[in-house]
Coordinates of C-alpha atoms in Angstrom, one line a residue:
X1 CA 0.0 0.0 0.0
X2 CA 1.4 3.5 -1.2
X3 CA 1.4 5.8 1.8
X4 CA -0.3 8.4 -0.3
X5 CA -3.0 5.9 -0.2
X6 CA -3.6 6.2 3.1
X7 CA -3.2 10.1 3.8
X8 CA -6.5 10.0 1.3
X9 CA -8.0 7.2 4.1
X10 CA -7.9 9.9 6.8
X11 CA -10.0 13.0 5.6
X12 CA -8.6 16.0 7.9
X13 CA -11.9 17.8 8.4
X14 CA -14.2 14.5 10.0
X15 CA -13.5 11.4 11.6
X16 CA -12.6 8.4 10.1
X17 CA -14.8 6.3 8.4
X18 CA -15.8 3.1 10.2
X19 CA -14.9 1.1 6.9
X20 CA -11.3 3.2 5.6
X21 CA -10.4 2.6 9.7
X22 CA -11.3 -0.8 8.7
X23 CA -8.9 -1.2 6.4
X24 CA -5.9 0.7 8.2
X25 CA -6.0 -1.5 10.4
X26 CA -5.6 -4.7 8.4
X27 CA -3.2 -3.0 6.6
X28 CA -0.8 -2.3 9.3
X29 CA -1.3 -5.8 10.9
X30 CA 0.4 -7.2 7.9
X31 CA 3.4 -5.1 8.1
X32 CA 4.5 -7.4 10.8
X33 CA 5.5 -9.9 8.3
X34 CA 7.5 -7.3 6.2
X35 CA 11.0 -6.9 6.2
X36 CA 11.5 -3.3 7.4
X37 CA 13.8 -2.7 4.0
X38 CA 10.5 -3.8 2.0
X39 CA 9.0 -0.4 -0.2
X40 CA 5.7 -0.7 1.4
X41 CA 6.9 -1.2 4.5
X42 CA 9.2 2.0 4.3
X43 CA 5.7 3.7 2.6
X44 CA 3.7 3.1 5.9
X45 CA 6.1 3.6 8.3
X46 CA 6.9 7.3 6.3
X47 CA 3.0 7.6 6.6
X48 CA 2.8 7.1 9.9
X49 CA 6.0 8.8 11.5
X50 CA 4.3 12.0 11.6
X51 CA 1.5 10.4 13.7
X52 CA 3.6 9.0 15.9
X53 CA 6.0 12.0 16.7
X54 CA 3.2 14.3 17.6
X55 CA 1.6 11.6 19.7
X56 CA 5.0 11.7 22.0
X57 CA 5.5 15.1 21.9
X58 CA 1.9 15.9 23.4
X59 CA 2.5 13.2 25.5
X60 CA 6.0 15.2 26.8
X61 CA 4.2 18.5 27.4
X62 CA 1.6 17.0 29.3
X63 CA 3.8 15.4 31.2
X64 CA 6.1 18.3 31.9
X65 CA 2.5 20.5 32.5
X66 CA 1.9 17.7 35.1
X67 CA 5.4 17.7 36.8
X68 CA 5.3 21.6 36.5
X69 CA 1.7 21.9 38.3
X70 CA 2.5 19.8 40.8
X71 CA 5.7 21.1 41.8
X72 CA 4.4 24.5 42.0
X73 CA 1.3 23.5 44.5
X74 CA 4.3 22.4 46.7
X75 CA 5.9 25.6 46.0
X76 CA 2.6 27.7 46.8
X77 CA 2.6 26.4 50.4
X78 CA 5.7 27.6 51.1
X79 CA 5.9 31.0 53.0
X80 CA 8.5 32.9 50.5
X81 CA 6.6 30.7 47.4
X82 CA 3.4 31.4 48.6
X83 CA 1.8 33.0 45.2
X84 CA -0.5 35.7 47.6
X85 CA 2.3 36.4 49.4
X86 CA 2.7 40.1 50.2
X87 CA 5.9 41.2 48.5
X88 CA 6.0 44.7 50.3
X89 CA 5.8 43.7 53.8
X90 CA 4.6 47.3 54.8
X91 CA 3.5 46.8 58.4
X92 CA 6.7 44.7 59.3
X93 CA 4.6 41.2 60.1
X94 CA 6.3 38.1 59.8
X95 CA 5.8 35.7 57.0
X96 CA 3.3 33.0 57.7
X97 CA 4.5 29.7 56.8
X98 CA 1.2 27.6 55.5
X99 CA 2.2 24.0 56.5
X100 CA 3.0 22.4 60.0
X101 CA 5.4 20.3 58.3
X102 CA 8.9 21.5 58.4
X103 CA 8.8 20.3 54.7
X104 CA 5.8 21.5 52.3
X105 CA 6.2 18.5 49.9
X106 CA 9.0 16.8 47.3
X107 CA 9.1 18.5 44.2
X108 CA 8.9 15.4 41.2
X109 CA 12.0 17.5 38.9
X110 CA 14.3 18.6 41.0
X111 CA 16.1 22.3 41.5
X112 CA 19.5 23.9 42.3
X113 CA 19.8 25.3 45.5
X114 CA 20.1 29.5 45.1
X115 CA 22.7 29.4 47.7
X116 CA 25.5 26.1 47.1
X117 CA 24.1 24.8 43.9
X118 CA 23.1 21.3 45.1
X119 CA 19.8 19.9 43.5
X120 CA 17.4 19.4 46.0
X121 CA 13.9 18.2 45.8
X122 CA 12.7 18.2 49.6
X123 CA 11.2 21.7 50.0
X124 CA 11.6 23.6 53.3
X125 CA 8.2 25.0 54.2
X126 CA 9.6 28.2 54.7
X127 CA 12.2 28.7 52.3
X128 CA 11.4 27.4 48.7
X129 CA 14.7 28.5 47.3
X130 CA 16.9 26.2 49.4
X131 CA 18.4 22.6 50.2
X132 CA 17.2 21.5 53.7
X133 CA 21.0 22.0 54.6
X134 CA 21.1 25.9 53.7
X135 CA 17.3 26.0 54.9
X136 CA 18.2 25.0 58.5
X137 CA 21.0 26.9 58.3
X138 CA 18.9 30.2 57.4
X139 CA 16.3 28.8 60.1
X140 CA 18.9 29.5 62.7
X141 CA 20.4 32.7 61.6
X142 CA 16.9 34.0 60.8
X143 CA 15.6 35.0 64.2
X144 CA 19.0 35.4 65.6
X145 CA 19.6 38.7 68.0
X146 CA 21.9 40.8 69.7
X147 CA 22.3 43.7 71.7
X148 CA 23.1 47.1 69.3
X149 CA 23.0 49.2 71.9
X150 CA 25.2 52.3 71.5
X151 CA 26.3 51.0 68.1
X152 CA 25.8 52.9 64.9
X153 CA 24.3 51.7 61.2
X154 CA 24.2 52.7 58.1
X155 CA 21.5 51.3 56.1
X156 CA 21.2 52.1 52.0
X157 CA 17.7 51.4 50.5
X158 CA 15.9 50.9 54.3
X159 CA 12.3 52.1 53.0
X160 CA 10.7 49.0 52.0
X161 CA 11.1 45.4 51.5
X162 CA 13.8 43.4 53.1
X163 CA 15.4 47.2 53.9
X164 CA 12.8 48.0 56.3
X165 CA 13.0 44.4 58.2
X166 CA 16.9 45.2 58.2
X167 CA 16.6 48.6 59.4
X168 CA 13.6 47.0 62.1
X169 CA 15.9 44.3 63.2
X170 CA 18.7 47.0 63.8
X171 CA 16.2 49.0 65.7
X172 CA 14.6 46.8 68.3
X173 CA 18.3 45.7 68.5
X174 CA 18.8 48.7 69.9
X175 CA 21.4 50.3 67.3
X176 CA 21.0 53.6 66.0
X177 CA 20.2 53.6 62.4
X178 CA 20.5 55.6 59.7
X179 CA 18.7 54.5 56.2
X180 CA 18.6 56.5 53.4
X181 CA 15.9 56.2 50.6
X182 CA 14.6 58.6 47.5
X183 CA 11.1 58.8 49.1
X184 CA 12.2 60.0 53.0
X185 CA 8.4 61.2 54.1
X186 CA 7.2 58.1 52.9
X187 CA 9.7 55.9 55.0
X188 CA 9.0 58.5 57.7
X189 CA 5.2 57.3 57.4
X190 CA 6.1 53.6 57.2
X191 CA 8.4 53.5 60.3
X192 CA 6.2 55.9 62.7
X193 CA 3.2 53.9 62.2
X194 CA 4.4 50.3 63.5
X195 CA 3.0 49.6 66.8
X196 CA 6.3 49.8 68.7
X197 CA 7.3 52.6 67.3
X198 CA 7.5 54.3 70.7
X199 CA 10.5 52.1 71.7
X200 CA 13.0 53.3 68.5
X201 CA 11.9 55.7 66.4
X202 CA 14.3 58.7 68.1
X203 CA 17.3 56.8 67.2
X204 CA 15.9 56.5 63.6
X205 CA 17.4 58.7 60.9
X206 CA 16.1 58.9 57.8
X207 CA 18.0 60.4 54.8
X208 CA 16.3 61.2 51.2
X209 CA 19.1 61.4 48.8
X210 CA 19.3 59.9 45.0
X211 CA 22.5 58.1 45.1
X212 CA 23.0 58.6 41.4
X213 CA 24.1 62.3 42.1
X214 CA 27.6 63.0 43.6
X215 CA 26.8 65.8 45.2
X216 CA 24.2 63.8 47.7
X217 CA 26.4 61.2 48.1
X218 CA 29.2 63.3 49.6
X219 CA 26.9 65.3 51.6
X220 CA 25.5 61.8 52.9
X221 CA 29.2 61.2 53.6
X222 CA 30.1 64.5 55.2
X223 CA 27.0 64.0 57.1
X224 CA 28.3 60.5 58.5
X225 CA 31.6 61.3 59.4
X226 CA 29.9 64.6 61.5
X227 CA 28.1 62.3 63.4
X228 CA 30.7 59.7 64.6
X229 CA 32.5 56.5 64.1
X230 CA 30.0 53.9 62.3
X231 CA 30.0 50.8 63.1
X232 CA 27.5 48.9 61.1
X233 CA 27.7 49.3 56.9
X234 CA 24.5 47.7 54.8
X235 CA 24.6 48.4 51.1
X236 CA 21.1 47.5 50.1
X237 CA 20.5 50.0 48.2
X238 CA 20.9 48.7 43.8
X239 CA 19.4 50.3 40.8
X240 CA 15.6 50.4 40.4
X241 CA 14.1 48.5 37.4
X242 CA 12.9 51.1 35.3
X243 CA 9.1 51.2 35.1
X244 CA 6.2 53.7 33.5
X245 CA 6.8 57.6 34.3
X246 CA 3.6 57.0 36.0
X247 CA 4.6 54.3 38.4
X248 CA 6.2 56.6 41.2
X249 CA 3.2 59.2 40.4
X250 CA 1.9 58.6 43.9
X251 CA 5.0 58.1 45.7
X252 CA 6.8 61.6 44.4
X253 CA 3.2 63.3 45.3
X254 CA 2.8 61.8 48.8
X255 CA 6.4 63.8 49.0
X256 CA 4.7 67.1 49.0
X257 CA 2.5 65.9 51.6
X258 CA 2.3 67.0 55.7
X259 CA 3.9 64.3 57.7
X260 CA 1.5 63.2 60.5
X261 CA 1.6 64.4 64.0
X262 CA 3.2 62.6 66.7
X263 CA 7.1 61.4 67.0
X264 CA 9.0 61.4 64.1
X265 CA 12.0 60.3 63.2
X266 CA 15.4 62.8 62.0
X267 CA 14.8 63.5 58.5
X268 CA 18.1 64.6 56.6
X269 CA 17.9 65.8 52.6
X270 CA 20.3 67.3 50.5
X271 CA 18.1 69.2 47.9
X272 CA 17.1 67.7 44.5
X273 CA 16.1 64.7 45.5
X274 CA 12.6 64.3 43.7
X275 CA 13.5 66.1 40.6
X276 CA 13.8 64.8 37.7
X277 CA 17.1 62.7 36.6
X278 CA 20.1 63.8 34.9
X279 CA 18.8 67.2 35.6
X280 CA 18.9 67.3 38.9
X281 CA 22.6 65.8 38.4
X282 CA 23.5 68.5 36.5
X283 CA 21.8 71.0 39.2
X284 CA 23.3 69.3 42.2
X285 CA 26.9 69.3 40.0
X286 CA 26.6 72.8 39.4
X287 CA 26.5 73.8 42.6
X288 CA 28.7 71.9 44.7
X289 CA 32.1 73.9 45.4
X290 CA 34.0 70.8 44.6
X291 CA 32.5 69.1 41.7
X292 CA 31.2 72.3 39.9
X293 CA 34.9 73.6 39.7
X294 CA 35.7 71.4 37.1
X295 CA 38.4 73.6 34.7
X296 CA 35.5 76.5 34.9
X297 CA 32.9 74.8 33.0
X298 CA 29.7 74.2 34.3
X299 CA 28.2 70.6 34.0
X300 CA 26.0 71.6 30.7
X301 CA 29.0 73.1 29.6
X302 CA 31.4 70.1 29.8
X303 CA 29.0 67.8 28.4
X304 CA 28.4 69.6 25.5
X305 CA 31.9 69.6 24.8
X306 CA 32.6 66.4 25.5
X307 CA 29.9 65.9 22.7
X308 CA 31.4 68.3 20.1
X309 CA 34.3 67.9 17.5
X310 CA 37.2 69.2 17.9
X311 CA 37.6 69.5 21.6
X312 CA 40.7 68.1 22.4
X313 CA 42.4 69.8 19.2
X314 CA 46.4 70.8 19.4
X315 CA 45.3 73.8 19.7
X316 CA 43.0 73.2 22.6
X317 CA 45.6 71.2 24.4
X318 CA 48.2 74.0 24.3
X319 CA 45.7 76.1 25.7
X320 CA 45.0 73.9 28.5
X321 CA 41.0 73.8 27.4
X322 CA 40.5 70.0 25.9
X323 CA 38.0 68.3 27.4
X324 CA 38.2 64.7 25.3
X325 CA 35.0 62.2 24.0
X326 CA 34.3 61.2 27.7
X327 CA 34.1 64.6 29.4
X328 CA 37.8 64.5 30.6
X329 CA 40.4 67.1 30.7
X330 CA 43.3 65.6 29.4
X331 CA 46.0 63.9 32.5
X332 CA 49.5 65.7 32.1
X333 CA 50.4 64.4 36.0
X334 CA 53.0 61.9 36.7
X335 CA 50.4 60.7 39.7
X336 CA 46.7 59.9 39.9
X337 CA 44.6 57.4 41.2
X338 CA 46.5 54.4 40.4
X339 CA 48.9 55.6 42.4
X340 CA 47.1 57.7 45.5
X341 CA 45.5 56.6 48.9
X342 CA 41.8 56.4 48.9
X343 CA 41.5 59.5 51.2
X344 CA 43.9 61.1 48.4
X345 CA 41.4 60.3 45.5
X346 CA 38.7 63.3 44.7
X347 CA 35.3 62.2 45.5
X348 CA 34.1 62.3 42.2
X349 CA 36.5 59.8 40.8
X350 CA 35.7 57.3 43.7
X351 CA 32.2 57.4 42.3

């Protein structure tokens, strides 16, 4: 039987007629006795391979859909997997952990661990991420404490999230804290409206500042090294993923707003801090004694030399006015950072 012969048998639009099915099948029961080299036998199996391929494929996404469902329902029970988990922990409440089981269930495929790598496929009922080794380990350190008392922390990125349980763990340690954030009044809102407030919030300091401007960022340092030897460091603070213009619409305008009455905590800006970025960079640069006296040129200035041709001519160089494709004035000193101590290096080549 030609396998065109049977394509034809199988009209693609309705089922199978009881009689062509008929006749499939008595066909392919006599290719049992065919030598697999025979030119029928090659026809059918040619006909059918198509068949057969889709038939295991579906077969391997349902039964990856299955392995994936199931291993995310163990997931979901989990307290840091838990799909209606709250991922801005506002109010500063522990995470509930769904399942009395120290374990929430055995994933069927199993994953690395985030922290040494080692598949795993027991899940912790708290943490979904790790092995039951690096889980227990975490278990212990989690609830850990010790007294802060007297000693001083700097916390970047403190307002929400796992800042704000860092800068709360610092706090009712007993350490005073000093987080800095691009929405201060809002962080100023979060911290003086948890119940124990009382108990912290005057050795709370909270410090708006955009750390993408060097002029806030040495403020933020002068400001530091005014107020004593620090004893604690936490950089938490990393880039935000860029969202809609409209995202941060309520934030910035809750900036503008009265703070509520009652104890607050110290709030510390440094100007520019809600307006809009680079040109609050180039605001900020332009007024800072230190970075705005950059050869005479204002920041605008520099940067649209830096853009145009010709800058860093002969002619320019001998006149001590190149400023090359970067925004740099051209190094004619036998020392520079390579070679200085860090308290040696200007501020704005550290950044």
């Amino acid at each position: 039987m030609r396998a065109r012969r049977l394509e034809l048998c199988v009209p693609s639009d309705s089922a199978i007629d009881p009689s062509d099915l008929e006749v499939t099948l008595r066909v392919l029961a006599t290719m049992n006795g065919l030598d697999e080299e025979h030119p029928d036998f090659v026809a059918v199996r040619r006909a059918t391979a198509r068949m057969f391929k889709s038939v295991k494929k579906n077969r391997r996404l349902e039964k990856r859909a299955e392995i994936a469902d199931a291993d995310r329902a163990v997931v979901a029970a989990t307290a840091t997997g838990a799909p209606d988990r709250i991922d801005d922990e506002t109010r500063g409440i522990p995470l509930a952990i769904t399942v009395a089981a120290p374990t929430a269930g055995t994933l069927l495929k199993s994953r690395p661990c985030y922290i040494c790598k080692k598949h795993y496929t027991q899940v912790d009922a708290f943490y979904h991420q790790l092995c039951p080794d690096c889980a227990a380990i975490n278990h212990a350190k989690r609830d850990a404490r010790t007294d802060l008392t007297g000693r001083t922390a700097l916390l970047t990125g403190g307002r929400a999230k796992i800042g704000m349980y860092i800068a709360l763990r610092l706090l009712r340690d007993g350490a005073h804290t000093t987080i800095t954030t691009r929405f201060p009044r809002d962080a100023v809102r979060r911290f003086s409206s948890l119940p124990d407030s009382g108990e912290w919030l005057h050795r709370l300091r909270v410090v708006g500042i955009d750390l993408r401007d060097p002029a806030q960022v040495i403020g933020l340092s002068d400001a530091m090294i005014e107020a004593g030897p620090l004893d604690i460091l936490i950089n938490n603070a990393a880039q935000t993923v860029r969202r809609s213009p409209g995202s941060y619409a309520p934030l910035a305008d809750a900036e503008s707003a009265p703070l509520p009455d009652g104890p607050l905590p110290e709030l510390l800006t440094f100007g520019h801090t809600n307006d809009a970025h680079p040109q609050a960079l180039a605001a900020s640069v332009g007024s800072h004694p230190i970075l705005a006296n950059a050869g005479g040129l204002s920041a605008a200035e520099l940067t649209e030399l830096a853009l145009a041709a010709g800058s860093s001519s002969l002619a320019r160089l001998a006149a001590g006015t190149a400023i090359d494709a970067g925004g740099l004035v051209p190094d004619h000193h036998d020392q520079n950072s390579w070679t200085q101590f860090v308290h040696e290096v200007d501020p704005l080549e550290m950044l």
